Coordinates of C-alpha atoms in Angstrom, one line a residue:
M1 CA 0.0 0.0 0.0
S2 CA 1.5 3.4 -1.0
D3 CA 0.9 6.9 0.1
R4 CA -1.8 8.6 -2.0
L5 CA -1.8 12.2 -3.3
L6 CA -5.3 13.4 -2.7
G7 CA -5.1 17.1 -2.3
F8 CA -6.9 17.8 1.0
P9 CA -9.7 15.3 1.3
N10 CA -12.6 15.0 3.7
F11 CA -11.9 12.2 6.0
D12 CA -15.6 11.7 6.4
A13 CA -16.0 10.6 2.7
G14 CA -16.4 6.9 2.3
E15 CA -15.1 4.0 4.4
P16 CA -11.5 4.6 5.7
A17 CA -8.9 2.2 4.4
S18 CA -7.3 1.9 7.9
E19 CA -7.8 3.1 11.5
L20 CA -4.7 5.3 11.2
E21 CA -4.0 8.0 8.6
C22 CA -1.9 11.1 8.4
L23 CA -2.3 14.1 6.1
P24 CA 0.4 16.7 6.1
Y25 CA -1.0 20.2 5.3
G26 CA 2.6 21.4 5.8
A27 CA 5.7 19.2 6.2
D28 CA 8.0 22.3 6.5
H29 CA 9.6 22.0 3.1
D30 CA 11.0 25.4 2.0
D31 CA 9.7 27.1 5.2
E32 CA 6.1 26.3 4.6
G33 CA 5.6 25.3 8.3
V34 CA 4.4 22.1 10.0
C35 CA 0.8 21.2 10.2
L36 CA -0.4 17.6 10.3
L37 CA -3.9 16.1 10.4
V38 CA -4.0 12.7 12.0
R39 CA -7.1 10.4 12.0
M40 CA -7.4 7.7 14.6
G41 CA -10.6 5.8 14.1
P42 CA -13.4 8.5 14.0
H43 CA -11.2 11.1 15.7
R44 CA -9.3 13.9 13.8
I45 CA -6.4 15.6 15.6
L46 CA -4.5 18.6 14.2
L47 CA -0.8 18.5 15.2
D48 CA 0.7 22.0 15.1
C49 CA -0.3 24.8 12.8
G50 CA 2.7 26.6 11.4
L51 CA 1.1 27.4 8.1
R52 CA 1.4 31.0 6.7
D53 CA -2.0 30.5 4.9
I54 CA -4.6 28.3 6.6
S55 CA -7.0 28.1 3.7
P56 CA -6.1 24.5 2.9
L57 CA -7.6 23.5 6.2
A58 CA -11.0 24.6 5.0
S59 CA -10.9 22.1 2.1
G60 CA -13.1 19.1 2.4
L61 CA -15.5 20.7 4.8
T62 CA -18.3 21.3 2.3
K63 CA -20.0 18.0 3.0
S64 CA -20.4 18.7 6.7
A65 CA -21.7 22.2 5.8
R66 CA -24.4 20.7 3.5
Q67 CA -25.5 18.4 6.2
G68 CA -26.2 21.4 8.5
K69 CA -23.2 20.7 10.8
V70 CA -20.8 23.4 12.0
P71 CA -17.7 22.4 10.0
L72 CA -14.4 22.2 11.8
P73 CA -11.1 21.0 10.3
A74 CA -10.4 18.8 13.3
D75 CA -11.8 17.7 16.7
L76 CA -8.9 19.3 18.6
V77 CA -5.5 20.9 18.1
L78 CA -2.3 19.9 19.9
I79 CA 0.7 22.1 19.7
S80 CA 4.2 20.8 20.3
H81 CA 6.0 24.1 20.9
A82 CA 5.9 27.9 20.3
H83 CA 8.3 28.3 17.4
S84 CA 6.7 30.1 14.5
D85 CA 7.1 27.3 12.0
H86 CA 4.9 25.2 14.3
A87 CA 2.5 27.8 15.6
R88 CA 2.2 31.0 13.5
G89 CA -1.1 30.0 11.9
L90 CA -2.9 29.4 15.2
L91 CA -4.3 32.9 15.6
A92 CA -5.9 32.8 12.1
L93 CA -7.1 29.3 12.9
H94 CA -8.8 30.5 16.1
K95 CA -10.4 33.5 14.3
A96 CA -11.8 31.2 11.6
Y97 CA -12.9 28.4 14.0
P98 CA -13.3 29.9 17.5
L99 CA -14.9 26.7 18.8
L100 CA -12.0 24.5 17.8
P101 CA -10.1 23.6 21.1
V102 CA -6.4 24.2 21.2
Y103 CA -4.0 22.6 23.7
A104 CA -0.3 22.8 24.6
S105 CA 2.0 22.7 27.6
E106 CA 1.7 25.5 30.2
V107 CA 5.0 27.1 29.1
T108 CA 4.0 26.9 25.4
S109 CA 0.6 28.5 26.1
K110 CA 2.5 31.5 27.6
L111 CA 5.0 31.8 24.8
L112 CA 2.6 31.5 21.9
P113 CA 1.6 35.2 21.9
L114 CA 5.2 36.1 20.9
N115 CA 4.3 34.9 17.4
W116 CA 1.9 37.9 16.9
L117 CA 4.0 40.8 18.2
D118 CA 3.5 42.6 15.0
Q119 CA -0.3 42.6 15.3
Q120 CA -1.7 46.1 15.9
D121 CA -4.5 44.9 18.1
R122 CA -2.1 42.7 20.1
K123 CA -3.7 43.5 23.5
E124 CA -7.0 42.2 22.2
I125 CA -5.7 38.7 21.2
P126 CA -7.6 36.2 23.4
Q127 CA -5.9 33.5 25.4
F128 CA -7.3 30.7 23.3
C129 CA -4.7 28.0 24.1
Q130 CA -5.5 25.7 27.1
A131 CA -2.6 24.4 29.2
L132 CA -2.1 20.6 29.7
P133 CA -0.1 19.0 32.5
L134 CA 3.1 17.1 31.6
R135 CA 3.1 13.3 31.7
S136 CA -0.6 13.1 32.6
P137 CA -2.8 11.1 30.2
I138 CA -6.1 12.9 29.4
E139 CA -9.1 11.4 27.6
F140 CA -10.4 14.0 25.1
K141 CA -12.8 11.8 23.1
D142 CA -14.3 8.4 23.6
G143 CA -11.3 6.1 23.5
L144 CA -8.9 8.9 22.6
V145 CA -6.2 9.7 25.1
A146 CA -3.3 12.3 24.8
E147 CA -0.2 12.7 26.9
I148 CA 2.6 15.3 26.5
I149 CA 6.2 14.5 27.3
P150 CA 9.1 17.1 27.5
C151 CA 11.4 16.7 24.5
G152 CA 14.2 19.3 24.7
H153 CA 14.7 21.9 22.0
L154 CA 12.8 24.8 23.5
P155 CA 11.2 25.6 26.9
G156 CA 7.8 24.0 26.9
A157 CA 8.4 21.8 23.8
V158 CA 6.8 18.4 24.1
A159 CA 6.3 15.1 22.2
I160 CA 2.6 14.2 21.9
L161 CA 1.5 10.6 22.6
L162 CA -1.9 9.7 21.2
T163 CA -3.6 6.4 22.2
Y164 CA -6.9 5.2 20.6
T165 CA -8.5 2.2 22.1
T166 CA -11.2 0.0 20.4
K167 CA -12.9 -3.3 21.5
H168 CA -10.2 -5.2 19.6
R169 CA -6.9 -3.4 20.2
C170 CA -5.1 -0.3 21.2
Y171 CA -3.4 2.0 18.7
K172 CA -0.5 4.3 19.7
L173 CA 1.0 7.2 17.8
L174 CA 3.8 9.5 18.9
Y175 CA 4.6 12.9 17.3
T176 CA 8.0 14.3 18.4
G177 CA 7.6 17.8 17.2
D178 CA 11.1 19.2 17.2
F179 CA 13.2 17.2 19.7
F180 CA 16.8 17.3 21.0
L181 CA 18.4 14.5 23.0
S182 CA 21.2 16.7 24.3
N183 CA 20.9 19.2 27.2
S184 CA 21.2 22.8 26.2
R185 CA 21.7 25.8 28.4
L186 CA 18.1 26.4 29.2
V187 CA 16.4 23.1 28.4
E188 CA 17.0 19.5 29.4
G189 CA 17.1 17.0 26.5
L190 CA 14.5 14.3 25.7
R191 CA 14.9 11.4 28.1
L192 CA 14.8 8.1 26.2
D193 CA 13.9 6.2 29.4
E194 CA 10.5 8.0 29.4
L195 CA 9.6 6.5 26.0
R196 CA 10.9 3.0 26.0
G197 CA 8.4 0.2 26.0
L198 CA 5.5 2.2 24.5
E199 CA 4.9 -0.4 21.8
L200 CA 4.2 2.3 19.2
D201 CA 2.4 1.7 15.9
V202 CA 3.4 5.1 14.4
L203 CA 6.2 7.5 15.0
I204 CA 6.0 10.9 13.3
I205 CA 9.4 12.4 13.6
E206 CA 11.4 15.4 12.4
G207 CA 14.4 15.0 10.2
T208 CA 15.8 18.5 10.1
Y209 CA 19.5 17.5 9.8
G210 CA 19.0 14.4 7.8
T211 CA 21.8 11.9 8.3
S212 CA 24.4 14.6 9.3
R213 CA 26.6 13.9 12.3
H214 CA 27.4 16.7 14.7
P215 CA 30.1 17.3 17.3
H216 CA 29.1 17.2 20.9
R217 CA 27.0 20.2 22.0
R218 CA 29.6 21.4 24.4
H219 CA 32.2 21.3 21.7
Q220 CA 29.9 23.4 19.4
E221 CA 29.6 26.0 22.2
N222 CA 33.3 26.2 22.9
Q223 CA 34.0 26.7 19.2
L224 CA 31.5 29.6 19.0
A225 CA 32.7 31.2 22.2
E226 CA 36.3 31.0 21.1
R227 CA 35.5 32.7 17.8
I228 CA 33.6 35.5 19.5
N229 CA 36.4 35.9 22.0
R230 CA 38.9 36.3 19.2
A231 CA 36.7 38.9 17.5
I232 CA 36.4 41.0 20.6
A233 CA 40.2 40.7 21.2
E234 CA 40.7 42.1 17.6
N235 CA 38.6 45.1 18.5
T236 CA 35.6 44.0 16.5
S237 CA 32.0 44.1 17.7
V238 CA 29.8 41.0 17.1
L239 CA 26.2 41.2 15.8
M240 CA 24.1 38.1 16.0
P241 CA 20.5 38.1 14.5
T242 CA 18.4 35.2 15.8
P243 CA 14.7 34.2 16.0
T244 CA 12.6 35.6 18.8
L245 CA 12.6 32.4 20.9
G246 CA 15.2 29.8 21.7
L247 CA 18.6 30.5 20.1
G248 CA 18.9 34.2 21.3
Q249 CA 18.3 33.2 24.9
E250 CA 20.6 30.2 24.6
L251 CA 23.4 32.5 23.3
L252 CA 22.9 34.9 26.3
M253 CA 23.3 32.1 28.8
L254 CA 26.3 30.7 27.0
L255 CA 28.0 34.1 26.9
R256 CA 27.2 34.8 30.6
S257 CA 28.6 31.5 31.8
H258 CA 31.5 30.7 29.5
H259 CA 35.0 31.1 30.9
H260 CA 36.0 33.4 28.0
F261 CA 33.5 36.0 29.2
T262 CA 32.8 35.6 32.9
G263 CA 34.0 38.7 34.7
R264 CA 35.0 40.4 31.5
N265 CA 34.4 44.2 31.1
L266 CA 32.1 43.7 28.1
D267 CA 28.6 44.9 27.2
I268 CA 26.1 42.5 25.7
W269 CA 23.1 44.3 24.1
V270 CA 19.8 42.6 23.4
N271 CA 17.3 44.2 21.0
G272 CA 13.9 43.7 19.4
T273 CA 11.7 40.7 20.0
V274 CA 14.6 38.7 21.4
A275 CA 14.4 41.0 24.4
T276 CA 10.7 40.5 24.6
G277 CA 11.4 36.7 24.6
C278 CA 13.8 37.1 27.5
D279 CA 11.1 38.9 29.5
A280 CA 8.7 36.0 28.8
Y281 CA 11.3 33.5 30.0
L282 CA 11.7 35.3 33.3
E283 CA 8.0 34.9 34.0
L284 CA 8.4 31.1 33.6
L285 CA 11.4 30.4 35.8
P286 CA 9.7 27.8 38.0
H287 CA 9.3 25.6 34.8
F288 CA 13.1 25.7 33.9
P289 CA 15.7 23.1 34.9
P290 CA 17.0 23.2 38.5
S291 CA 20.5 24.4 37.2
V292 CA 18.9 27.4 35.6
Q293 CA 16.8 28.2 38.7
N294 CA 19.9 27.9 40.8
F295 CA 21.7 30.4 38.5
A296 CA 18.9 32.8 38.8
R297 CA 19.0 32.7 42.6
H298 CA 22.5 34.2 42.6
Q299 CA 22.3 36.6 39.7
P300 CA 19.7 37.8 37.2
L301 CA 19.1 35.4 34.4
F302 CA 19.3 38.1 31.7
W303 CA 19.2 41.8 32.6
D304 CA 22.3 42.6 34.7
E305 CA 24.4 45.8 34.8
R306 CA 26.2 44.8 38.0
I307 CA 28.0 41.6 37.1
R308 CA 30.3 41.4 34.1
P309 CA 29.7 40.9 31.3
R310 CA 26.8 43.3 31.5
V311 CA 23.6 42.4 29.7
R312 CA 21.5 45.4 28.7
R313 CA 18.4 46.1 26.7
L314 CA 19.2 48.2 23.6
Q315 CA 17.0 51.1 22.9
P316 CA 16.2 52.1 19.3
E317 CA 18.1 55.5 19.6
Q318 CA 21.3 53.6 20.7
R319 CA 21.6 51.5 17.5
S320 CA 23.5 54.1 15.5
T321 CA 26.1 54.6 18.3
V322 CA 26.6 51.1 19.8
G323 CA 29.8 49.5 18.6
K324 CA 32.2 52.4 19.2
S325 CA 33.9 50.0 21.7
P326 CA 33.8 46.2 21.1
C327 CA 30.5 44.7 22.2
I328 CA 28.1 41.9 21.4
V329 CA 24.6 42.6 20.1
I330 CA 21.9 40.0 19.9
T331 CA 18.9 41.1 17.9
D332 CA 15.9 39.6 16.2
S333 CA 16.3 38.4 12.6
K334 CA 13.7 40.9 11.3
T335 CA 15.6 44.0 12.4
D336 CA 17.2 46.2 9.8
L337 CA 20.9 45.3 10.4
G338 CA 22.0 48.4 8.5
A339 CA 21.2 50.5 11.5
Y340 CA 24.3 49.1 13.2
Y341 CA 26.8 49.5 10.4
Q342 CA 27.8 53.1 10.9
P343 CA 31.2 54.2 9.5
G344 CA 32.3 55.7 12.8
N345 CA 31.4 52.8 15.0
G346 CA 34.4 50.5 14.4
R347 CA 34.5 47.1 12.8
W348 CA 31.6 44.5 12.9
L349 CA 31.5 40.8 12.5
T350 CA 28.0 39.5 11.7
F351 CA 27.4 36.0 12.8
L352 CA 24.5 34.1 11.1
P353 CA 23.2 30.7 12.2
E354 CA 23.8 27.9 9.7
K355 CA 20.8 27.1 7.4
T356 CA 19.3 30.5 7.9
N357 CA 17.4 32.7 5.4
I358 CA 18.8 35.9 7.1
K359 CA 20.6 38.0 4.6
V360 CA 23.1 40.9 4.9
N361 CA 22.7 43.4 2.1
K362 CA 25.7 43.7 -0.2
E363 CA 25.9 47.4 0.4
Y364 CA 27.0 46.7 4.0
L365 CA 29.7 44.2 3.3
G366 CA 32.4 46.9 3.4
L367 CA 31.4 47.6 7.0
T368 CA 31.0 44.1 8.3
A369 CA 32.5 40.6 7.8
V370 CA 29.9 37.8 7.7
E371 CA 30.5 34.3 9.1
N372 CA 28.2 31.4 9.9
Y373 CA 28.2 29.4 13.1
F374 CA 26.6 26.2 14.2
L375 CA 24.8 25.6 17.4
A376 CA 22.4 22.6 17.0
Q377 CA 18.9 22.8 18.4
H378 CA 17.7 19.5 16.8
S379 CA 19.2 16.0 17.0
D380 CA 21.5 14.9 14.3
G381 CA 21.2 11.8 12.1
P382 CA 22.6 9.3 14.7
G383 CA 20.3 10.9 17.4
T384 CA 17.3 10.5 15.2
T385 CA 18.0 6.9 14.4
Q386 CA 18.7 6.2 18.0
L387 CA 15.3 7.4 19.0
I388 CA 13.6 5.3 16.3
H389 CA 15.5 2.2 17.3
N390 CA 14.6 2.7 21.0
L391 CA 10.9 3.1 20.2
R392 CA 10.7 0.4 17.4
P393 CA 7.5 1.6 15.8
K394 CA 5.8 -0.2 12.9
H395 CA 5.6 3.0 10.8
V396 CA 8.0 5.9 10.7
V397 CA 6.8 9.2 9.1
F398 CA 9.5 11.8 8.5
V399 CA 8.5 15.5 8.4
H400 CA 10.2 18.8 9.0
G401 CA 13.3 19.0 6.8
S402 CA 14.3 19.6 3.2
P403 CA 13.2 16.8 0.8
T404 CA 16.8 15.8 0.1
Y405 CA 17.6 15.4 3.8
L406 CA 14.5 13.4 4.4
A407 CA 15.3 11.2 1.4
D408 CA 18.7 10.5 3.0
L409 CA 16.9 9.2 6.1
T410 CA 14.3 7.2 4.4
S411 CA 17.0 5.4 2.3
L412 CA 18.9 4.2 5.3
E413 CA 19.2 0.5 5.1
E414 CA 18.9 0.1 8.9
L415 CA 15.5 1.8 8.7
Q416 CA 14.3 0.3 5.5
N417 CA 14.9 -3.2 6.8
R418 CA 13.0 -2.8 10.1
Y419 CA 10.2 -0.2 9.6
H420 CA 7.6 1.0 7.1
V421 CA 9.2 4.4 6.2
H422 CA 7.3 7.4 4.8
S423 CA 8.4 10.9 3.8
P424 CA 5.2 12.5 2.4
A425 CA 4.9 15.8 0.6
S426 CA 2.3 18.3 1.7
G427 CA -1.2 17.1 0.5
T428 CA -0.2 13.4 0.4
L429 CA -2.4 11.2 2.5
V430 CA -0.4 8.5 4.3
E431 CA -2.4 5.3 5.2
L432 CA -0.9 3.5 8.1
P433 CA -2.2 -0.1 8.1
I434 CA -1.4 -2.1 11.2
G435 CA -1.1 -5.9 11.0
E436 CA -1.3 -6.0 7.2
T437 CA 1.3 -7.0 4.6
F438 CA 3.2 -3.8 3.5
L439 CA 5.4 -3.5 0.5
Q440 CA 8.1 -1.0 1.3
P441 CA 8.7 1.3 -1.7
A442 CA 12.1 1.4 -3.2
A443 CA 14.5 3.8 -1.4
P444 CA 15.7 6.7 -3.4
E445 CA 19.2 6.3 -4.8
T446 CA 21.7 8.4 -2.8
N447 CA 25.0 6.5 -3.3
Y448 CA 27.2 7.3 -6.3
E449 CA 30.0 5.0 -7.5
G450 CA 33.2 6.6 -8.8
E451 CA 36.8 5.9 -9.6
L452 CA 40.0 7.0 -7.8
T453 CA 43.3 7.5 -9.7
E454 CA 46.7 8.3 -8.3
L455 CA 49.1 10.1 -10.7
G456 CA 52.3 11.1 -9.1
T457 CA 51.5 13.8 -6.6
V458 CA 47.9 14.2 -7.7
V459 CA 44.8 12.1 -6.6
T460 CA 41.8 12.4 -8.9
I461 CA 38.3 11.3 -7.8
T462 CA 35.8 10.9 -10.7
L463 CA 32.0 10.8 -10.0
P464 CA 29.1 10.4 -12.4
D465 CA 27.4 13.6 -13.5
A466 CA 24.1 12.3 -12.0
I467 CA 25.3 13.6 -8.7
A468 CA 24.9 17.2 -10.0
A469 CA 21.1 16.6 -10.3
D470 CA 20.8 16.8 -6.5
P471 CA 19.8 20.4 -5.5
R472 CA 22.6 20.4 -2.9
W473 CA 25.2 20.2 -5.6
R474 CA 25.0 23.9 -6.5
H475 CA 26.0 24.9 -3.0
F476 CA 28.7 22.1 -2.8
A477 CA 30.3 23.2 -6.1
D478 CA 29.8 26.9 -5.6
T479 CA 33.5 27.8 -5.8
G480 CA 34.9 24.7 -7.3
L481 CA 37.1 24.2 -4.1
I482 CA 36.7 21.3 -1.7
E483 CA 38.1 20.2 1.6
A484 CA 38.7 16.6 2.6
R485 CA 39.2 15.1 6.0
W486 CA 39.2 11.6 7.5
Q487 CA 36.3 10.4 9.6
G488 CA 37.4 7.0 10.9
E489 CA 38.0 4.9 7.8
E490 CA 36.0 7.2 5.5
L491 CA 37.1 10.2 3.6
V492 CA 34.6 13.1 3.8
L493 CA 34.4 15.8 1.2
R494 CA 33.1 19.3 1.8
G495 CA 32.5 22.2 -0.6
L496 CA 34.0 25.5 0.4
S497 CA 31.6 28.5 0.1
Q498 CA 32.5 31.9 -1.4
R499 CA 32.3 33.4 2.0
E500 CA 34.9 31.0 3.5
V501 CA 37.2 31.5 0.5
L502 CA 36.9 35.3 0.8
N503 CA 37.4 35.3 4.6
Q504 CA 40.5 33.1 4.2
T505 CA 42.1 34.9 1.2
S506 CA 44.4 37.1 3.3
D507 CA 45.6 34.0 5.2
R508 CA 46.5 31.9 2.1
Y509 CA 49.8 33.6 1.4
V510 CA 52.1 31.9 3.9
L511 CA 55.8 31.8 3.3
P512 CA 56.9 28.1 3.0
D513 CA 60.0 28.6 5.2
V514 CA 58.1 30.2 8.1
D515 CA 57.3 28.1 11.2
C516 CA 53.5 28.7 11.6
C517 CA 50.2 26.9 11.6
G518 CA 50.1 27.3 7.8
T519 CA 53.1 25.0 7.4
C520 CA 52.4 22.7 10.4
R521 CA 51.5 19.0 9.7
H522 CA 48.8 19.0 12.3
Q523 CA 46.7 21.9 10.8
R524 CA 43.8 20.8 8.6
G525 CA 41.0 23.0 7.5
Q526 CA 42.4 25.9 9.6
R527 CA 42.0 23.8 12.8
C528 CA 44.6 22.3 15.0
W529 CA 44.5 18.5 15.4
N530 CA 47.6 18.0 17.6
A531 CA 46.5 16.7 21.0
A532 CA 49.8 18.0 22.5
S533 CA 49.1 21.6 21.4
P534 CA 47.3 24.2 23.6
L535 CA 45.4 25.0 20.4
Y536 CA 44.0 21.5 19.9
N537 CA 40.5 21.5 18.4
F538 CA 40.5 25.2 18.0
K539 CA 40.3 27.1 14.7
V540 CA 43.7 28.8 14.0
T541 CA 45.0 31.5 11.8
L542 CA 47.6 30.2 9.3
E543 CA 50.3 32.7 10.5
G544 CA 49.8 31.5 14.1
Y545 CA 52.4 29.4 16.0
C546 CA 52.6 27.2 19.1
P547 CA 55.5 25.2 20.7
A548 CA 54.0 21.9 19.4
F549 CA 54.7 22.9 15.8
E550 CA 55.9 20.2 13.4
R551 CA 56.7 21.1 9.8
N552 CA 54.6 19.7 7.0
G553 CA 56.9 17.8 4.7
D554 CA 55.5 19.4 1.5
H555 CA 55.3 22.9 3.0
Q556 CA 51.6 23.1 2.0
E557 CA 48.4 23.6 3.9
S558 CA 47.2 20.2 5.1
G559 CA 43.9 19.0 3.7
V560 CA 42.9 18.4 0.1
R561 CA 42.0 21.2 -2.2
S562 CA 40.8 20.6 -5.7
Q563 CA 39.7 22.9 -8.5
K564 CA 36.5 22.0 -10.3
S565 CA 37.1 21.5 -14.0
E566 CA 35.2 24.0 -16.1

């Protein structure tokens, strides 16, 4: 049985093919938002509503209207967390269907209004979301029970467990929303022991990072803190645009507690809706982890002008003057960044999160350098498969991620051999039969066979041109330069972006006879890999030096560089 493309059907029409079905109104491809309609027996549950346009939810309701019923797109709505790509359509949904009940965790219900800060009649927005207790099963309809379980990622974020019981058997479905197995600064990670032994029929899980493997969270934080520290030491101010909730507050806690910054005479300015998000967090302190509450007993969580580094709210009139001395500014991603780039304010380094749609206008590139950083808020590929193998569901439905990343996950042999795997596009109804013979569709082809040739001092790797059909190829081959590194017994290739090449251009000209990181055998990809060096695991400048220096035999920068043939 295969997934069927039906547009947006009425679940009431005809006899259902199975007791469980899932219809994605939005699977968050290309920032469309997440919104899923799940049917369990006669019950229809809407999971999240991150749609920018909710009109698809009205499709299929005409039959109910003709029968004189009040048409609703679902029996109830359950929200996993307050990020806009999961919740921004809720206000429009409530205005269109005021009788449709909406539920979330207590923290999420308090954070949801931050999605509508741009509404002129903000004070008149009703509190339409009802709070649910954590880890407490509640029966909403005859035979339908829901339970919410903390899942990391963002304060208040939960996985949603739905149980539907009939005379013959019990059906269980778990929707993870966005989850994170690791602890972050303000949120404890999803605890696997709370979910083991559920005997799941269906797992609807995010695949944001596909099969990517990430360094440990603390390592990511140290890398970021080291780079910011180096920028400040070079008399450069740092500007970090972030979403309203989550990342901005995480960065503040990192900067306040990291050894590079504690006690340092430094100003950290917070602007826009990120500051509003900080205020909302302060009202929810009793719901935060004990470590965060303990921190707040000894010093303010965010606003603090007494203890260094000072954290201050930036007023609009201060934007054009901040930066005269090195500082850090965290602002919301919708702010006009040009207000900070003033010629008399010194140099700026603008840090953008990886995989962001935030842009810096070309006209400002003479006043600021631009770099990307990585601070994961979702589990990587191994974390995703770890959760799946712990739960052992019959069906796995992947949502929330680019189609290419989700295809990487669905094609994994370890998943294909054990589960019925789905990755539906928006508008594709997924039937989830339980106890029936299921023919797994063929996995998409993601492996490419090539040839390797050694000619003197040159190694050539030849791959078929079919690899260029993948939409990721354009970014990979952007400059025609690649970097290679060993990962265990495997050689991993990575394309170098224009920004990386431009930022490193001034460092490329290293004299071959000079003892420096550029001629050291332990330097690869501008990072030190010598465990005996004090710079181990840190990004280094090529003209740098340490006592553990060992000359590279060929006097060239370590790592593999290759020029794409025209």
